[in-house]
Short mmCIF file of C-alpha atoms in Angstrom, two decimals:
data_model
loop_
_atom_site.label_atom_id
_atom_site.label_comp_id
_atom_site.label_asym_id
_atom_site.label_seq_id
_atom_site.Cartn_x
_atom_site.Cartn_y
_atom_site.Cartn_z
CA MET L 1 -81.59 122.78 -10.78
CA ASN L 2 -82.73 122.88 -14.39
CA TYR L 3 -85.97 122.33 -16.23
CA LEU L 4 -84.87 120.18 -19.18
CA ILE L 5 -86.88 120.60 -22.38
CA SER L 6 -86.14 118.05 -25.10
CA VAL L 7 -87.65 118.26 -28.57
CA VAL L 8 -87.31 115.01 -30.54
CA ASN L 9 -88.93 113.01 -33.31
CA PRO L 10 -91.88 110.79 -32.24
CA GLY L 11 -89.87 107.58 -32.60
CA ALA L 12 -87.31 108.75 -30.06
CA MET L 13 -89.79 109.58 -27.28
CA ASP L 14 -89.59 106.21 -25.50
CA ARG L 15 -85.79 106.28 -25.52
CA VAL L 16 -85.76 109.77 -23.98
CA CYS L 17 -88.15 108.64 -21.24
CA GLU L 18 -85.90 105.61 -20.58
CA ILE L 19 -82.87 107.89 -20.20
CA ALA L 20 -84.80 110.08 -17.76
CA ALA L 21 -85.95 107.03 -15.78
CA ALA L 22 -82.41 105.59 -15.61
CA LEU L 23 -81.24 108.87 -14.06
CA ASP L 24 -84.21 108.90 -11.64
CA LEU L 25 -85.45 112.22 -12.99
CA PRO L 26 -88.90 113.09 -11.56
CA GLN L 27 -91.89 114.78 -13.14
CA THR L 28 -91.23 113.75 -16.74
CA VAL L 29 -94.04 115.14 -18.91
CA THR L 30 -94.55 114.58 -22.64
CA LEU L 31 -96.32 117.04 -24.95
CA LEU L 32 -97.24 116.96 -28.64
CA GLY L 33 -95.83 119.59 -30.97
CA HIS L 34 -94.40 120.23 -34.42
CA GLY L 35 -91.35 121.91 -35.86
CA THR L 36 -91.21 125.02 -38.03
CA ALA L 37 -88.68 123.86 -40.63
CA VAL L 38 -89.44 124.96 -44.18
CA GLN L 39 -90.04 122.26 -46.82
CA SER L 40 -86.65 122.81 -48.49
CA MET L 41 -84.89 121.98 -45.22
CA LEU L 42 -87.07 118.90 -44.68
CA ASP L 43 -86.13 117.69 -48.16
CA LEU L 44 -82.44 118.33 -47.50
CA LEU L 45 -82.49 116.32 -44.26
CA GLY L 46 -84.78 113.62 -45.65
CA ILE L 47 -87.47 114.30 -43.05
CA GLU L 48 -91.08 113.59 -44.00
CA SER L 49 -92.89 115.21 -41.09
CA THR L 50 -92.44 118.09 -38.65
CA GLU L 51 -94.33 116.24 -35.90
CA LYS L 52 -92.41 116.41 -32.60
CA ARG L 53 -92.53 115.21 -29.01
CA VAL L 54 -91.57 117.64 -26.25
CA ILE L 55 -90.31 115.93 -23.08
CA MET L 56 -89.89 118.05 -19.94
CA THR L 57 -88.20 116.97 -16.71
CA VAL L 58 -86.16 118.32 -13.79
CA ALA L 59 -82.48 117.66 -13.06
CA ASN L 60 -79.65 119.01 -10.93
CA PRO L 61 -76.50 120.27 -12.73
CA GLU L 62 -74.72 116.89 -12.54
CA LYS L 63 -77.67 114.94 -13.92
CA THR L 64 -78.25 117.65 -16.53
CA ARG L 65 -74.79 116.94 -17.93
CA LYS L 66 -75.37 113.16 -17.78
CA PHE L 67 -78.76 113.50 -19.48
CA ILE L 68 -77.32 115.57 -22.34
CA LYS L 69 -74.40 113.14 -22.72
CA GLU L 70 -76.78 110.15 -22.97
CA MET L 71 -79.05 112.04 -25.36
CA ARG L 72 -76.06 112.64 -27.63
CA ARG L 73 -75.02 108.99 -27.40
CA GLN L 74 -78.39 107.25 -27.66
CA VAL L 75 -80.64 109.70 -29.52
CA TYR L 76 -77.87 111.30 -31.64
CA ILE L 77 -78.63 114.83 -30.47
CA GLY L 78 -76.24 117.09 -32.35
CA ILE L 79 -76.82 115.43 -35.71
CA PRO L 80 -79.26 117.56 -37.76
CA GLY L 81 -82.83 116.31 -37.62
CA HIS L 82 -82.51 114.33 -34.38
CA GLY L 83 -83.69 116.93 -31.89
CA ILE L 84 -82.60 119.59 -29.43
CA ILE L 85 -82.26 120.04 -25.66
CA MET L 86 -82.37 123.19 -23.58
CA ALA L 87 -81.83 123.57 -19.83
CA VAL L 88 -83.75 126.41 -18.20
CA PRO L 89 -82.48 127.25 -14.69
CA ILE L 90 -85.09 126.94 -11.94
CA LYS L 91 -84.98 130.05 -9.76
CA SER L 92 -87.05 128.85 -6.81
CA VAL L 93 -88.88 125.77 -5.57
CA GLY L 94 -91.99 125.67 -3.38
CA GLY L 95 -90.57 124.34 -0.13
CA GLY L 96 -87.92 121.93 1.12
CA LYS L 97 -90.05 118.80 0.62
CA THR L 98 -90.67 119.68 -3.02
CA LEU L 99 -86.98 120.37 -3.53
CA ALA L 100 -86.07 117.04 -1.92
CA TYR L 101 -88.55 115.24 -4.20
CA LEU L 102 -87.19 116.93 -7.33
CA ASN L 103 -83.63 116.19 -6.16
CA ASN L 104 -84.35 112.52 -5.36
CA GLY L 105 -84.06 112.98 -1.62
CA GLU L 106 -80.63 114.61 -1.68
CA GLN L 107 -80.25 117.33 0.93
CA GLN L 108 -80.11 120.87 -0.39
CA SER L 109 -81.21 124.20 1.04
CA ALA L 110 -84.54 125.42 -0.27
CA ARG L 111 -82.81 128.78 -0.64
CA TYR L 112 -80.22 128.65 -3.38
CA THR L 113 -78.95 130.66 -6.31
CA PRO L 114 -79.27 128.94 -9.71
CA GLU L 115 -76.34 128.70 -12.09
CA LEU L 116 -77.04 131.12 -14.92
CA SER L 117 -75.43 131.54 -18.32
CA ASP L 118 -75.77 134.51 -20.63
CA ARG L 119 -74.86 132.62 -23.80
CA TYR L 120 -78.35 131.59 -24.89
CA GLU L 121 -81.94 132.50 -24.19
CA LEU L 122 -85.24 130.70 -24.72
CA ILE L 123 -87.78 132.92 -26.46
CA VAL L 124 -91.41 132.00 -25.69
CA ILE L 125 -94.01 133.38 -28.09
CA VAL L 126 -97.77 132.99 -27.58
CA ALA L 127 -99.67 133.78 -30.78
CA ASN L 128 -103.18 133.38 -32.15
CA GLU L 129 -103.94 130.06 -33.82
CA GLY L 130 -102.80 129.70 -37.42
CA ARG L 131 -100.20 132.50 -37.24
CA THR L 132 -97.04 130.46 -36.79
CA ASP L 133 -95.78 131.23 -40.30
CA GLN L 134 -96.22 134.96 -39.74
CA VAL L 135 -94.29 134.75 -36.47
CA MET L 136 -91.52 132.54 -37.87
CA ASN L 137 -91.05 134.65 -41.01
CA ALA L 138 -90.47 137.65 -38.76
CA ALA L 139 -88.11 135.69 -36.51
CA ARG L 140 -86.09 134.23 -39.40
CA ALA L 141 -85.67 137.70 -40.91
CA ALA L 142 -83.70 138.59 -37.76
CA GLY L 143 -81.61 135.42 -37.71
CA ALA L 144 -83.73 132.77 -35.95
CA THR L 145 -83.00 129.24 -37.09
CA GLY L 146 -86.28 127.54 -36.13
CA GLY L 147 -88.69 126.74 -33.35
CA THR L 148 -91.11 124.22 -31.89
CA VAL L 149 -94.85 124.81 -31.79
CA LEU L 150 -97.21 123.66 -29.03
CA HIS L 151 -100.98 124.04 -29.24
CA GLY L 152 -103.03 125.39 -26.38
CA LYS L 153 -105.93 127.59 -25.33
CA GLY L 154 -106.11 130.78 -23.31
CA THR L 155 -107.93 130.69 -19.97
CA GLY L 156 -109.01 134.32 -19.72
CA SER L 157 -112.52 135.74 -19.70
CA GLN L 158 -114.67 134.79 -22.65
CA ASN L 159 -114.59 137.22 -25.60
CA LYS L 160 -112.13 139.49 -23.78
CA LYS L 161 -109.45 141.10 -25.96
CA PHE L 162 -106.25 143.03 -25.37
CA TYR L 163 -105.27 144.78 -28.62
CA ASN L 164 -105.75 141.93 -31.14
CA VAL L 165 -105.03 139.20 -28.59
CA SER L 166 -108.11 137.11 -27.86
CA ILE L 167 -107.50 136.01 -24.26
CA ALA L 168 -109.52 132.77 -24.37
CA ALA L 169 -108.95 131.76 -28.00
CA GLU L 170 -106.95 128.84 -29.41
CA LYS L 171 -103.24 129.56 -29.07
CA GLU L 172 -99.94 128.44 -30.53
CA VAL L 173 -96.91 128.56 -28.23
CA ILE L 174 -93.62 128.79 -30.12
CA LEU L 175 -90.37 127.92 -28.36
CA MET L 176 -87.05 128.98 -29.91
CA VAL L 177 -83.51 129.20 -28.58
CA ALA L 178 -81.24 131.98 -29.78
CA PRO L 179 -77.78 133.29 -28.89
CA SER L 180 -78.14 136.17 -26.44
CA ASP L 181 -76.57 138.63 -28.87
CA ARG L 182 -79.28 137.82 -31.44
CA LYS L 183 -82.23 137.60 -29.07
CA ALA L 184 -83.16 141.30 -29.01
CA ALA L 185 -83.25 141.59 -32.81
CA ILE L 186 -85.46 138.49 -33.10
CA MET L 187 -87.89 139.75 -30.48
CA GLN L 188 -88.04 143.22 -32.04
CA SER L 189 -88.74 141.73 -35.48
CA VAL L 190 -91.55 139.55 -34.13
CA LEU L 191 -93.06 142.50 -32.27
CA HIS L 192 -92.88 144.68 -35.38
CA HIS L 193 -94.35 142.14 -37.82
CA ALA L 194 -96.48 139.88 -35.61
CA GLY L 195 -96.97 141.71 -32.30
CA PRO L 196 -100.14 142.48 -30.31
CA ASP L 197 -101.36 145.03 -32.88
CA SER L 198 -101.21 142.49 -35.74
CA ASP L 199 -103.42 139.52 -36.70
CA ALA L 200 -100.93 137.20 -35.01
CA GLY L 201 -101.34 139.03 -31.69
CA ALA L 202 -98.02 137.63 -30.47
CA VAL L 203 -96.99 138.12 -26.85
CA LEU L 204 -93.39 137.12 -26.13
CA PHE L 205 -90.72 136.98 -23.46
CA SER L 206 -87.34 135.33 -22.94
CA LEU L 207 -85.79 133.06 -20.30
CA PRO L 208 -82.12 132.29 -19.59
CA VAL L 209 -80.77 128.93 -20.76
CA SER L 210 -77.80 127.35 -19.00
CA GLU L 211 -77.01 124.62 -21.54
CA VAL L 212 -78.13 123.61 -25.03
CA ALA L 213 -77.50 120.69 -27.37
CA GLY L 214 -78.57 119.95 -30.93
CA PHE L 215 -78.14 123.44 -32.37
CA GLY L 216 -75.32 122.73 -34.84
CA LEU L 217 -72.70 125.44 -34.58
CA MET L 218 -74.21 126.51 -31.25
CA ASP L 219 -73.41 123.13 -29.70
CA GLU L 220 -70.71 122.72 -27.16
CA ALA L 221 -68.14 120.06 -27.95
CA ALA L 222 -69.50 116.61 -27.11
CA GLU L 223 -68.09 115.12 -23.95
#
């Protein structure tokens, strides 16, 4: 099974939720975020705002493919400025009943091996508030094409710090997908220029991604 993460413009949110509902995908959650595109790119694409909606849901491999196909057809994923999709393989599920719920009642062993791909990886960066530009400048220097920012807050002990990372301070979570052969360079650049010993205090890790859509030259051919 996959955890599908879609990043779209605000006006497309309802359509994405309708696609998920038509496929009977459970646990659809919507978050607020914004993109990291520079102003020159916004002007080129005719986009006025970087405000985004992040829709997360769960799907088996078959419905993952159907979801991406419908997103290309109805939301125009693949055309610059219309959004992106990434499928993160789920490694384990908490019990057979939970798995049945997430799989719409279809029988499947609670013990299974997810389908993995080594083509792309999702880089997750947690940085101190207001340091997105510092993080993205470091990432772009190593070949990153962009990212999506979510706002949050740490839940650690008050006033506790690890290096320059304030555990309970306001946070910015940056999600970016990169080809696997470029991932290490991007992460090293962020660590060097915006890591835990900098003002950004960035902590980062990567996750495998089985499928992506909306990344231009990275896209697979549309079905």
